[in-house]
Every structure is written in structure tokens, then in C-alpha cells.
Coordinates of C-alpha atoms in Angstrom, one line a residue:
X148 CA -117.0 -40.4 -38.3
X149 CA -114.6 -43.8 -37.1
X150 CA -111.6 -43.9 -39.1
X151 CA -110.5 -47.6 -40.4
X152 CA -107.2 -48.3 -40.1
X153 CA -104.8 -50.4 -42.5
X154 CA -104.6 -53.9 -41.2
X155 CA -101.0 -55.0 -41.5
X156 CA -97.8 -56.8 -40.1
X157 CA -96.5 -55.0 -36.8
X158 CA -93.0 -54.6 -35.6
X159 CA -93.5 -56.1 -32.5
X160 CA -95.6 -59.1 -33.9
X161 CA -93.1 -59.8 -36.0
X162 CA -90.5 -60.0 -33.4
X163 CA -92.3 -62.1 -31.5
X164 CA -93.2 -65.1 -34.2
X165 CA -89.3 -64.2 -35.0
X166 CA -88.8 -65.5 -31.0
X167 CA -90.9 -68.3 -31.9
X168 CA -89.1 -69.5 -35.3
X169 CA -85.9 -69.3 -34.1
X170 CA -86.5 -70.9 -31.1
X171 CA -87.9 -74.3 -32.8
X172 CA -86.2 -74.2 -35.7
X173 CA -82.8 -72.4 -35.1
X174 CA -79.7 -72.9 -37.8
X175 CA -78.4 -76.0 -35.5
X176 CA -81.0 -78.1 -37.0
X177 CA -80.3 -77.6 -40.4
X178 CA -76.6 -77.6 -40.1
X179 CA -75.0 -79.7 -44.2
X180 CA -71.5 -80.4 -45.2
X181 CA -70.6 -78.6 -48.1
X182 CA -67.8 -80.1 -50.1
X183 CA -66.0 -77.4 -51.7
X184 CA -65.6 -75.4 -48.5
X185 CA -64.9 -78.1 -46.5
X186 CA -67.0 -77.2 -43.9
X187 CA -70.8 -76.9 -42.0
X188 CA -73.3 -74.4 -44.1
X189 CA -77.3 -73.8 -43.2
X190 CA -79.3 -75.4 -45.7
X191 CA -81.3 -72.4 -46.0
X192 CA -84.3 -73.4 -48.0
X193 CA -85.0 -76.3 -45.5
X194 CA -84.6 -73.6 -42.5
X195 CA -87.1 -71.3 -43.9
X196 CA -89.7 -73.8 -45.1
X197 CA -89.7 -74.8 -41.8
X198 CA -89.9 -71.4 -40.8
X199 CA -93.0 -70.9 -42.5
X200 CA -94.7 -74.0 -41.3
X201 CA -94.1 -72.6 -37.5
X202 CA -95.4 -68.9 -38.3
X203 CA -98.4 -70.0 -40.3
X204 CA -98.9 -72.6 -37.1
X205 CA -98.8 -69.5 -34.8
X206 CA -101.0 -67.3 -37.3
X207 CA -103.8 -69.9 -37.1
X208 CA -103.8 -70.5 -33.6
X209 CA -103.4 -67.2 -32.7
X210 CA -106.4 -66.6 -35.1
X211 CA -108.6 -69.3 -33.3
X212 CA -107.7 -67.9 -29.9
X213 CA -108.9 -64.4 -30.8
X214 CA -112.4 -65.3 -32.3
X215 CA -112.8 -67.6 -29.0
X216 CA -111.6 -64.7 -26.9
X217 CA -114.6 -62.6 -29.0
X218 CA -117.2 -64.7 -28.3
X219 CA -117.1 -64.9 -25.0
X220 CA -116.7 -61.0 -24.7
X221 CA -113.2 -60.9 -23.9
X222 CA -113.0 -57.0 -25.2
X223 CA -114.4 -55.8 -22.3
X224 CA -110.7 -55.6 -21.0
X225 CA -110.5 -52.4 -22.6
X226 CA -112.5 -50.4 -20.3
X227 CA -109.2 -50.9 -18.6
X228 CA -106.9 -49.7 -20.7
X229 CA -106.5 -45.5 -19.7
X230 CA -105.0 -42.9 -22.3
X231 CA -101.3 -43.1 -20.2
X232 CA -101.1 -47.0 -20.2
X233 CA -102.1 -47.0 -24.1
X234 CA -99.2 -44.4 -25.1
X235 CA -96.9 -45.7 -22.5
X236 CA -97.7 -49.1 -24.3
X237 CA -97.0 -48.1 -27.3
X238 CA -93.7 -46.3 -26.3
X239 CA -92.3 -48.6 -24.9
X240 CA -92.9 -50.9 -28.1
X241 CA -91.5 -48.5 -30.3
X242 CA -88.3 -48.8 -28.2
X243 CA -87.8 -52.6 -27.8
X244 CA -88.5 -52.3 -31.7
X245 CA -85.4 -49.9 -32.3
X246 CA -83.5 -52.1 -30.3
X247 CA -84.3 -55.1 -32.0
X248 CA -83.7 -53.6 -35.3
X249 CA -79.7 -52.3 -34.7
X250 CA -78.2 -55.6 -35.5
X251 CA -79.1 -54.5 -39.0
X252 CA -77.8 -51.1 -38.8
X253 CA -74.3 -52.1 -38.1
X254 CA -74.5 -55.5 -40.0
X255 CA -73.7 -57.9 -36.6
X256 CA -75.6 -61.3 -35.3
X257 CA -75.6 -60.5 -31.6
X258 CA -77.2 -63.5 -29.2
X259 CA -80.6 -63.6 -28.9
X260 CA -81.8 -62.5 -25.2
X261 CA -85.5 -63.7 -23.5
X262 CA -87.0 -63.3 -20.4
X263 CA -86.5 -60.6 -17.5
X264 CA -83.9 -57.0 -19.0
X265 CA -83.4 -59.2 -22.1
X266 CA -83.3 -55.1 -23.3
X267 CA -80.4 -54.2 -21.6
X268 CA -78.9 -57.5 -22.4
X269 CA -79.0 -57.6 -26.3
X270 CA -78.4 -53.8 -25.8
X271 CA -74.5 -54.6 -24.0
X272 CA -74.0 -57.3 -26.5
X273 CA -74.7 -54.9 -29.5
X274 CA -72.0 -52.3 -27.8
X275 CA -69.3 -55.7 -27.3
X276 CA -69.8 -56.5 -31.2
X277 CA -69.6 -52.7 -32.1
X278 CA -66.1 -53.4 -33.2
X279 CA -67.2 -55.6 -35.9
X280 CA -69.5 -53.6 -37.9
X281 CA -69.6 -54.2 -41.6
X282 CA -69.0 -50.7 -43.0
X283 CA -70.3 -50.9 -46.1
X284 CA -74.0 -51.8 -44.3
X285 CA -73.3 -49.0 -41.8
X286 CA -72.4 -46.3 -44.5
X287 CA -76.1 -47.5 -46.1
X288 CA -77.8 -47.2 -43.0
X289 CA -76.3 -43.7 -42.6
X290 CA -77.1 -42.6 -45.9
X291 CA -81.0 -44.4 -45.5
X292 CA -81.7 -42.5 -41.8
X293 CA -80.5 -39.0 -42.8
X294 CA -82.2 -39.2 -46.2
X295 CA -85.5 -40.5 -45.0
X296 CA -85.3 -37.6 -42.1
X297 CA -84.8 -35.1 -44.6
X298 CA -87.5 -36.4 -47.0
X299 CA -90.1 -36.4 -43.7
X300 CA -89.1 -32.5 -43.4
X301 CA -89.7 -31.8 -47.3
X302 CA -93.3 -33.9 -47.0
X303 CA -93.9 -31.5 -43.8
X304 CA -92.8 -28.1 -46.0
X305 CA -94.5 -29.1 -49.6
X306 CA -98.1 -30.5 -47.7
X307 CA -100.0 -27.3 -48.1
X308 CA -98.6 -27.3 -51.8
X309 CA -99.5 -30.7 -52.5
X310 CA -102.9 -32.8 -52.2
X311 CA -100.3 -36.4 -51.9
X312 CA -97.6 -36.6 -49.5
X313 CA -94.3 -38.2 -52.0
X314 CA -94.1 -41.7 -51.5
X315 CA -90.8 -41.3 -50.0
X316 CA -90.0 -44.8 -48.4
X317 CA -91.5 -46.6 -51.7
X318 CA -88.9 -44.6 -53.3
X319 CA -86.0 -45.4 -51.6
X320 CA -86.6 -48.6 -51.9
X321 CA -87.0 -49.0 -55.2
X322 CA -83.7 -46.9 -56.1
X323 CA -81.7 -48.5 -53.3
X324 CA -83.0 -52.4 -55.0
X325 CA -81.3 -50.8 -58.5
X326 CA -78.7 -49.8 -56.6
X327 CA -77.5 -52.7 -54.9
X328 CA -78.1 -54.7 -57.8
X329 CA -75.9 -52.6 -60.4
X330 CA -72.9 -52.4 -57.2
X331 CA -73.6 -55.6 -56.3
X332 CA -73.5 -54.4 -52.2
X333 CA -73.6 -58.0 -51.6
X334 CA -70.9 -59.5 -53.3
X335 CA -68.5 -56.7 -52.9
X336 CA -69.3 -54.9 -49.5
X337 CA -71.2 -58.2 -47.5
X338 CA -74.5 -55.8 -47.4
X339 CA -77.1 -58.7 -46.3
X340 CA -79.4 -59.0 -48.9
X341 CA -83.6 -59.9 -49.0
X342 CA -82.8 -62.7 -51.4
X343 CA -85.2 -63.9 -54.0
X344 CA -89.3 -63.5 -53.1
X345 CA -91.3 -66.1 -55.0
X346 CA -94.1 -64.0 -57.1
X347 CA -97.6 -65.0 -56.7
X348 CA -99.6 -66.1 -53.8
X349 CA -99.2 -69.5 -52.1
X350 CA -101.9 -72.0 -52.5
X351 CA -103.8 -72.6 -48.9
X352 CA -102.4 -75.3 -46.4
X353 CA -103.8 -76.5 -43.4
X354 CA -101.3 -75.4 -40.7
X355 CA -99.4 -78.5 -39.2
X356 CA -101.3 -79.9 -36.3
X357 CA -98.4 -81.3 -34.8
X358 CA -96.7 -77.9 -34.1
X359 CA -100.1 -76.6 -32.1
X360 CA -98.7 -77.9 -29.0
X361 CA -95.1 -76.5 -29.2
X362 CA -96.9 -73.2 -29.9
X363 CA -100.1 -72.4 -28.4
X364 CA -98.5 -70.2 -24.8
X365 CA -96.8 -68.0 -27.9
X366 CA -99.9 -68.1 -29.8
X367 CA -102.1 -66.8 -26.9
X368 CA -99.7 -64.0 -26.2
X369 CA -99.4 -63.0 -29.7
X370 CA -103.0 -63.0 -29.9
X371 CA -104.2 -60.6 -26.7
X372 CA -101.0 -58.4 -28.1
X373 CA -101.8 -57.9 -31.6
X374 CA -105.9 -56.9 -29.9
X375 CA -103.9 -54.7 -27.5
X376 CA -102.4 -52.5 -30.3
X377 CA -105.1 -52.8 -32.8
X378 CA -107.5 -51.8 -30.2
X379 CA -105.1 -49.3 -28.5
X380 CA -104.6 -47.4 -32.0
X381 CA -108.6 -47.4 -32.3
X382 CA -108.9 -45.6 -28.9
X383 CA -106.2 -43.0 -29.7
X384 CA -108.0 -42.5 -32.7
X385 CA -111.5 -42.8 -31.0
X386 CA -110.4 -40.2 -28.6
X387 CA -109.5 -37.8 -31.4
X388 CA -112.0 -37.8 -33.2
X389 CA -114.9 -38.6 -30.6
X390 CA -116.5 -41.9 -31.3
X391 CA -116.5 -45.7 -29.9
X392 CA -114.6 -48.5 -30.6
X393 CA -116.6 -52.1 -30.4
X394 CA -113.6 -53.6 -29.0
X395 CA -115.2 -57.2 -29.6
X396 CA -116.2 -56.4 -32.9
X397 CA -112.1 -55.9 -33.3
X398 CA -111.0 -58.9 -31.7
X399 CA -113.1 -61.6 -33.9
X400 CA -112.0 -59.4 -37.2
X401 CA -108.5 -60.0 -35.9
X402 CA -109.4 -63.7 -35.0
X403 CA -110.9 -64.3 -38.5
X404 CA -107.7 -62.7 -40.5
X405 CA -105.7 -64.5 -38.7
X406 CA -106.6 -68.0 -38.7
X407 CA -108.0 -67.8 -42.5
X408 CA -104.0 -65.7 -43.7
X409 CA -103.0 -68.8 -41.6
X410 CA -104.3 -71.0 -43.9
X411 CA -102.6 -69.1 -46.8
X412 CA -99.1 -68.8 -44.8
X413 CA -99.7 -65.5 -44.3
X414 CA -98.0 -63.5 -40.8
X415 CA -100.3 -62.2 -37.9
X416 CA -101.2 -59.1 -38.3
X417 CA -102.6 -56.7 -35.9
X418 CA -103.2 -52.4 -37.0
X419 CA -100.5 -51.1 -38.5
X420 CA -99.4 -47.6 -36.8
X421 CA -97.0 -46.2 -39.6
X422 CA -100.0 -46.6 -42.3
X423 CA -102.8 -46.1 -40.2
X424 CA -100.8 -42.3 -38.8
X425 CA -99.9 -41.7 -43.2
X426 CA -103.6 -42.5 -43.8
X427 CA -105.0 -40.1 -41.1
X428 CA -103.0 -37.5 -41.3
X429 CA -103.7 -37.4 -45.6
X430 CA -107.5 -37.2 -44.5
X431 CA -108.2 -41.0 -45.0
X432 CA -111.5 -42.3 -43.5
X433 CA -111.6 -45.9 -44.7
X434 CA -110.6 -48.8 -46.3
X435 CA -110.7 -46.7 -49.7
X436 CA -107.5 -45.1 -48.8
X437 CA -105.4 -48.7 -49.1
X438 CA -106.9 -50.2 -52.2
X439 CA -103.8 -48.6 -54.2
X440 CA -101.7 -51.2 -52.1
X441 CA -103.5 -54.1 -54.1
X442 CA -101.9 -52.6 -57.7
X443 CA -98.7 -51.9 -56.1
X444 CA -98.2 -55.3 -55.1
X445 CA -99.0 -56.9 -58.2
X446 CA -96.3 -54.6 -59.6
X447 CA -93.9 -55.5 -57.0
X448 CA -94.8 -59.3 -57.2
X449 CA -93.9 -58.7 -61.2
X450 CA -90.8 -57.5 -60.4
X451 CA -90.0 -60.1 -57.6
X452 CA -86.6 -61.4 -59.6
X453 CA -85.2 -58.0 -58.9
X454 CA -85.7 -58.0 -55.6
X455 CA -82.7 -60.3 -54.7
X456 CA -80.3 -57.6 -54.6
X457 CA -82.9 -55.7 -52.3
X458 CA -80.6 -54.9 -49.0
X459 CA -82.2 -55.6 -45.5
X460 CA -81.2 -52.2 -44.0
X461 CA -83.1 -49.8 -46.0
X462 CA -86.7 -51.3 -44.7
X463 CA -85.2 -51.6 -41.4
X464 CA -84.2 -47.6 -41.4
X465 CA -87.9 -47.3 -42.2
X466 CA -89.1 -48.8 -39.6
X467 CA -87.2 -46.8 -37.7
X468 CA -88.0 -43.4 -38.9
X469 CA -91.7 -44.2 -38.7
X470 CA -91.7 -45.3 -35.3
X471 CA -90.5 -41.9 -34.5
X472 CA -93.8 -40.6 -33.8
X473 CA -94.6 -43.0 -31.2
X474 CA -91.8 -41.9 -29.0

């Protein structure tokens, strides 16, 4: 029997329409003079609207490029994708991930690094700013790592014992939100914070049509990487369990998420590997297994006042512990 795995936001997707925000509309051009401190501030709210406009931009096109790339049979590619490149793939992934991610473990903005050992690059200028660490957001990422490791080994122990793995990241989250909103991490201790998440869903928007051309070499390469790991997770699992993947059939399901989530401002997605591994290794076999998610964020959106004092490291330590298993 196939198994159907979670669609979702990946790391590395994410990274990459990060590359692609920052690059056309970085801080610079949203630079305002702020009386009372007498000095330059980021108008925020303009940056990040702008923001959204370039990732929805990217979503759609990226969308349109994969349905395109599935009608004319593009899939076929993966006859040429062997068990070693898929896990090497994925490794190496997991790694530029981690990597990408330590800025928020120590709580310092490094320069951001492109093109050829843009790795080892970012990964000197993270051991330069070393000295600079905020503490506070260290001490919470040391707390977040060890307590998620030891929560993995008591899931591990209690699984015979109980039919549901503990929700242990939800968890965390949740009582690290109360947390850093009854110490106030940020205002005492500089912990960077989420910042208030509007509740409900955004009405649709054509993507701007102007931004198509600054975008579209990002949005091909976001689109044959978000079918590489989708359909890379499929063949792991395809091995495993001895069925066959219709690798076009996954590209123009990725192509029409994409380009119709772009309409809604939504992020690319591609599989996601942390949910899809949690749902197969609980014994999910299909979509069933995720329609809790739909309740939980309803619950979450209710609560989405809250969720200003919500620190950025505890999701990042997350990622990080559930990208283990790829390595």
C-alpha cells in the first residue's frame, strides 16, 4: 500500500524564497527616521508586506512551472535519481539547514553568503560573531535542544506502552509561548521574538505581475527542488514498502498547490520529511493521519494574540532535532 505524505513547508524551501526576499527587498529599502531615537529604524510592516508580495510571486510561478514541467512529462528525470544520490541529497540538505539555522541559536545577524562554499563562508562568520552571543537566547536554545533530545528518548521508551507518540514539540511550544510572555524574554533578555500573527486566512490576490520577471530563474529552481524532495521522500518510501511512485502525477499536484496557495499568499511547499517520518513511523497510510492539523490550527489561529511573546529559537531547535534523522 503507497503511503501519502503530509504536504508542507520545507527547510530548504524556505531558505531559498528567504534568499529571494531578502535579496529584492532587503532592510535598505525600507530604512525611516524615527524622532525620538534620533536615528534610522526598518519600517517593518512595509518590509514584510513587501515580503509577502515577493514569496507569493515565487509560490505562483514556481506553481506554473511545475504543472508545465508535468505536462510535458518532465518526471521522467527520476529514473535518474539512484538510492545513494537521494540520501546523499537529502543529507546534505539537512546540513546546509543546521547551518542556516545557528544564527538563531546564539542570537547573531551574520552576513548573508551566495554562490560557490557560501557554507563554509557563513560557517567562519558565525565563529567571528561567536563573541557576541545574546545569552539569554543561547541559555533557551540549550534548555530547547537537551529537552527535546530527551523527550525523543522517552517517545522511543513509552511507544510499546502507548498507541500516540506525546506531542512533544507542540508542547514545548506552547509552554515556552507562556513562558516568554509571563518573563517577558524579550524585553528583559533581547530573546527575538515571532511577533504578532494576524488570525484568519488572507483573502486571494493575484500575485504581482510586475515581480515575475525579477523572479522566475529562482522560481524554476525552487520548483525542480521542492519535486526533487517530494519525489525523493516518495522513493525512499516506495522502496520500503515496495510500490511505485507516478513521479508526474507528483509534479502537477505540486504545480497546482503551489500556484493556487500562491494566490492565497501562501509559501511553496514541497513533502515535508519531519511529518511525513512522525506519520509513518505511527503507522499512518494517508491523508487521514493530518486532518487533526486542521482543528489545531483553528485553535492556534484563536490564540494568535498570544503568540507575540512566542521566541524564534524554540521552532528553530525543532527543526533541528527532527532533521536528525536525515543525517
Amino acid at each position: 500500500m503507497a503511503i501519502s505524505f503530509p504536504p508542507g513547508t520545507y527547510a530548504v524551501i524556505s531558505v531559498m524564497i528567504g534568499g529571494v526576499t531578502e535579496r529584492l527587498a532587503p532592510d535598505s529599502n525600507f530604512m525611516i527616521w524615527d524622532n525620538l531615537t534620533n536615528s534610522s529604524i526598518v519600517d517593518t510592516i512595509s518590509r514584510d508586506a513587501e515580503r509577502i508580495r515577493v514569496a507569493a510571486a515565487v509560490t505562483f510561478l514556481s506553481g506554473i512551472f511545475q504543472i508545465l514541467l508535468g505536462l510535458v512529462q518532465f518526471g521522467f528525470v527520476v529514473t535518474y535519481l539512484s538510492e545513494p544520490l537521494v540520501r546523499g541529497y537529502t543529507t546534505g540538505a539537512a546540513i546546509h539547514v543546521i547551518v542556516s539555522q545557528l544564527k538563531y541559536t546564539f542570537g547573531i545577524s551574520p552576513v548573508r553568503y551566495s554562490g560557490p562554499f557560501s557554507l563554509i563562508y557563513t560557517v567562519l562568520e558565525l565563529c567571528s560573531l561567536i563573541p557576541q552571543t545574546n545569552v539569554g537566547t543561547l541559555v533557551v536554545s540549550i534548555v530547547s535542544i537537551i529537552g527535546l533530545i530527551l523527550a525523543k528518548e522517552l517517545n522511543t521508551y513509552l511507544s510499546k506502552k502507548i498507541p500516540v507518540s506525546i506531542p512533544v514539540e507542540l508542547l514545548a511550544i506552547v509552554i515556552a509561548t507562556v513562558i516568554s510572555w509571563q518573563v517577558d524574554l524579550h524585553g528583559k533578555y533581547g530573546v527575538d521574538v515571532v511577533g504578532v500573527i494576524p488570525s484568519g486566512l488572507q483573502p486571494p490576490v493575484l500575485p504581482a505581475a510586475s515581480l515575475f520577471g525579477q523572479v522566475i530563474g529562482d522560481a524554476f529552481a525552487l520548483a525542480v527542488v521542492g519535486y526533487g524532495i517530494a519525489i525523493s521522500l516518495g522513493r525512499i518510501f516506495a522502496l520500503k514498502y515496495g510500490y511505485k511512485v507516478d513521479s508526474n502525477q507528483e509534479l502537477m499536484a505540486l504545480g497546482l498547490s503551489n500556484s493556487v496557495g500562491g494566490v492565497f499568499q501562501c509559501f511553496a511547499i514541497s513533502c515535508s520529511m519531519s511529518r511525513s517520518m512522525v506519520q509513518e513511523s505511527t503507522g499512518g497510510k494517508t491523508q487521514v493521519g493530518t486532518s487533526g492539523t486542521y482543528p489545531a490550527a483553528r485553535c492556534y489561529s484563536a490564540q494568535a494574540p498570544l503568540s507575540k511573546a512566542e521566541h524564534t529559537v524554540l521552532p528553530t531547535e525543532v527543526d533541528k532535532r527532527e532533521l536528525q534523522g536525515t543525517l
